[in-house]
Amino acid sequence: MNRITLDAARVIIHDTMAYGREKGMKPLSVVVVDSGGHVQAFERADGAPPGRFEIARGKAYGSVMLGIGGTAQRDRAEVQAYFVAAAGAAYDGKLVPVPGGILVRNDAGDVIGAVGVTGDTSENDLAAGTAGIHAVGLIADG
């Protein structure tokens, strides 16, 4: 697969949210972006704050634009805060460099998009998004 189809994006979102409910997480919001950072699909669970779209998008957008998942972005911010600040400025403040931003790779290892999950702890967001990505047979790189 060289891109995330709309059907795959919908399954990723559905299974990410189902994982969150199963694990008793707070209401999640999930966005799927293509390899250019453009939103392909988004859903916000009942009870999730309305501002979660921007956070979910920032997690996914930062991952695909920098080519590293949210966990690696957070780690880099801890040792090179100036780089993450500069990248954030270069991308008009659209980066949210924390776990829950997950690169989506195909079997060849190519980045074909990203998923951003927000609503619970960053680590739980990452786990939920990873489950959604795996549900469509793709590789999660968070």
Short mmCIF file of C-alpha atoms in Angstrom, two decimals:
data_model
loop_
_atom_site.label_atom_id
_atom_site.label_comp_id
_atom_site.label_asym_id
_atom_site.label_seq_id
_atom_site.Cartn_x
_atom_site.Cartn_y
_atom_site.Cartn_z
CA MET A 1 0.00 0.00 0.00
CA ASN A 2 1.46 3.36 -1.03
CA ARG A 3 -1.14 5.53 0.67
CA ILE A 4 -3.77 5.36 3.36
CA THR A 5 -7.17 4.96 1.74
CA LEU A 6 -10.24 6.64 3.19
CA ASP A 7 -11.58 3.23 4.18
CA ALA A 8 -8.32 2.43 6.00
CA ALA A 9 -8.37 5.82 7.72
CA ARG A 10 -11.90 5.14 8.96
CA VAL A 11 -10.87 1.72 10.33
CA ILE A 12 -7.83 3.26 12.04
CA ILE A 13 -10.07 5.82 13.74
CA HIS A 14 -12.73 3.27 14.68
CA ASP A 15 -10.27 0.79 16.15
CA THR A 16 -8.28 3.50 17.94
CA MET A 17 -11.43 4.71 19.67
CA ALA A 18 -12.59 1.15 20.39
CA TYR A 19 -9.23 0.42 22.05
CA GLY A 20 -9.61 3.55 24.16
CA ARG A 21 -13.10 2.56 25.31
CA GLU A 22 -11.99 -1.02 26.03
CA LYS A 23 -9.11 0.27 28.20
CA GLY A 24 -11.30 2.80 30.01
CA MET A 25 -9.51 5.83 28.57
CA LYS A 26 -10.95 9.32 28.47
CA PRO A 27 -12.79 10.26 25.25
CA LEU A 28 -10.32 10.32 22.35
CA SER A 29 -10.00 12.44 19.25
CA VAL A 30 -8.20 10.92 16.26
CA VAL A 31 -6.95 12.40 13.00
CA VAL A 32 -5.36 10.65 10.03
CA VAL A 33 -3.19 12.68 7.64
CA ASP A 34 -1.65 11.69 4.33
CA SER A 35 2.07 11.82 3.57
CA GLY A 36 1.81 15.55 2.86
CA GLY A 37 0.19 16.33 6.21
CA HIS A 38 -3.29 16.91 4.79
CA VAL A 39 -6.22 15.73 6.92
CA GLN A 40 -7.87 12.67 5.49
CA ALA A 41 -10.27 11.85 8.34
CA PHE A 42 -11.08 12.98 11.89
CA GLU A 43 -13.44 12.01 14.67
CA ARG A 44 -13.96 13.34 18.18
CA ALA A 45 -15.61 11.02 20.69
CA ASP A 46 -18.68 12.13 22.60
CA GLY A 47 -17.49 14.06 25.63
CA ALA A 48 -14.12 15.04 24.17
CA PRO A 49 -13.38 18.78 24.34
CA PRO A 50 -13.89 20.59 21.01
CA GLY A 51 -10.32 21.90 20.90
CA ARG A 52 -8.88 18.42 20.55
CA PHE A 53 -8.84 18.57 16.75
CA GLU A 54 -5.91 21.00 16.72
CA ILE A 55 -3.94 18.87 19.19
CA ALA A 56 -4.56 15.63 17.26
CA ARG A 57 -3.68 17.32 13.98
CA GLY A 58 -0.52 18.83 15.48
CA LYS A 59 0.64 15.44 16.68
CA ALA A 60 0.08 13.84 13.26
CA TYR A 61 1.35 16.82 11.26
CA GLY A 62 4.56 17.09 13.25
CA SER A 63 5.23 13.41 12.82
CA VAL A 64 4.86 13.39 9.06
CA MET A 65 6.63 16.72 8.49
CA LEU A 66 9.65 15.85 10.66
CA GLY A 67 9.67 12.16 9.75
CA ILE A 68 9.74 11.07 13.38
CA GLY A 69 6.99 10.04 15.76
CA GLY A 70 5.83 12.07 18.73
CA THR A 71 7.92 10.13 21.24
CA ALA A 72 11.10 10.91 19.31
CA GLN A 73 9.99 14.53 18.96
CA ARG A 74 9.53 14.81 22.73
CA ASP A 75 12.91 13.22 23.34
CA ARG A 76 14.56 15.58 20.87
CA ALA A 77 12.84 18.58 22.49
CA GLU A 78 14.40 17.59 25.83
CA VAL A 79 17.93 17.69 24.40
CA GLN A 80 17.50 20.23 21.57
CA ALA A 81 14.68 22.54 22.57
CA TYR A 82 15.92 25.14 20.10
CA PHE A 83 15.40 22.73 17.17
CA VAL A 84 11.83 21.88 18.10
CA ALA A 85 11.06 25.56 18.71
CA ALA A 86 12.52 26.46 15.31
CA ALA A 87 10.62 23.63 13.59
CA GLY A 88 7.44 24.77 15.30
CA ALA A 89 8.01 28.28 13.97
CA ALA A 90 8.78 26.98 10.48
CA TYR A 91 5.48 25.10 10.48
CA ASP A 92 3.44 28.00 11.86
CA GLY A 93 3.12 26.46 15.32
CA LYS A 94 1.38 23.33 14.02
CA LEU A 95 3.66 20.85 15.84
CA VAL A 96 2.62 19.09 19.04
CA PRO A 97 5.81 17.13 19.87
CA VAL A 98 4.55 14.46 22.29
CA PRO A 99 3.60 10.77 22.12
CA GLY A 100 0.35 10.18 20.28
CA GLY A 101 1.77 11.40 16.98
CA ILE A 102 2.45 8.22 15.04
CA LEU A 103 4.00 7.75 11.62
CA VAL A 104 2.25 5.18 9.45
CA ARG A 105 4.57 3.03 7.33
CA ASN A 106 3.83 0.42 4.69
CA ASP A 107 5.55 -2.97 4.45
CA ALA A 108 8.46 -1.39 2.55
CA GLY A 109 9.01 1.07 5.42
CA ASP A 110 7.82 4.10 3.46
CA VAL A 111 5.96 6.82 5.38
CA ILE A 112 2.45 6.96 3.93
CA GLY A 113 0.87 9.22 6.54
CA ALA A 114 0.44 9.73 10.25
CA VAL A 115 -2.12 9.44 13.01
CA GLY A 116 -2.64 11.88 15.85
CA VAL A 117 -4.45 10.79 18.99
CA THR A 118 -5.34 12.94 21.98
CA GLY A 119 -7.58 12.76 25.01
CA ASP A 120 -5.83 10.59 27.59
CA THR A 121 -2.20 10.45 28.67
CA SER A 122 0.23 10.75 25.79
CA GLU A 123 1.39 7.16 26.34
CA ASN A 124 -2.20 5.89 26.25
CA ASP A 125 -2.88 7.97 23.14
CA LEU A 126 0.12 6.27 21.51
CA ALA A 127 -1.05 2.79 22.49
CA ALA A 128 -4.56 3.41 21.15
CA GLY A 129 -3.30 4.81 17.84
CA THR A 130 -0.86 1.96 17.43
CA ALA A 131 -3.72 -0.52 17.81
CA GLY A 132 -5.72 1.32 15.15
CA ILE A 133 -2.82 1.34 12.70
CA HIS A 134 -2.11 -2.36 13.26
CA ALA A 135 -5.80 -3.12 12.61
CA VAL A 136 -5.29 -2.27 8.92
CA GLY A 137 -2.01 -4.17 8.62
CA LEU A 138 0.25 -1.12 8.60
CA ILE A 139 3.30 -0.32 10.71
CA ALA A 140 3.10 2.21 13.56
CA ASP A 141 6.18 4.29 14.31
CA GLY A 142 5.40 6.42 17.34
#
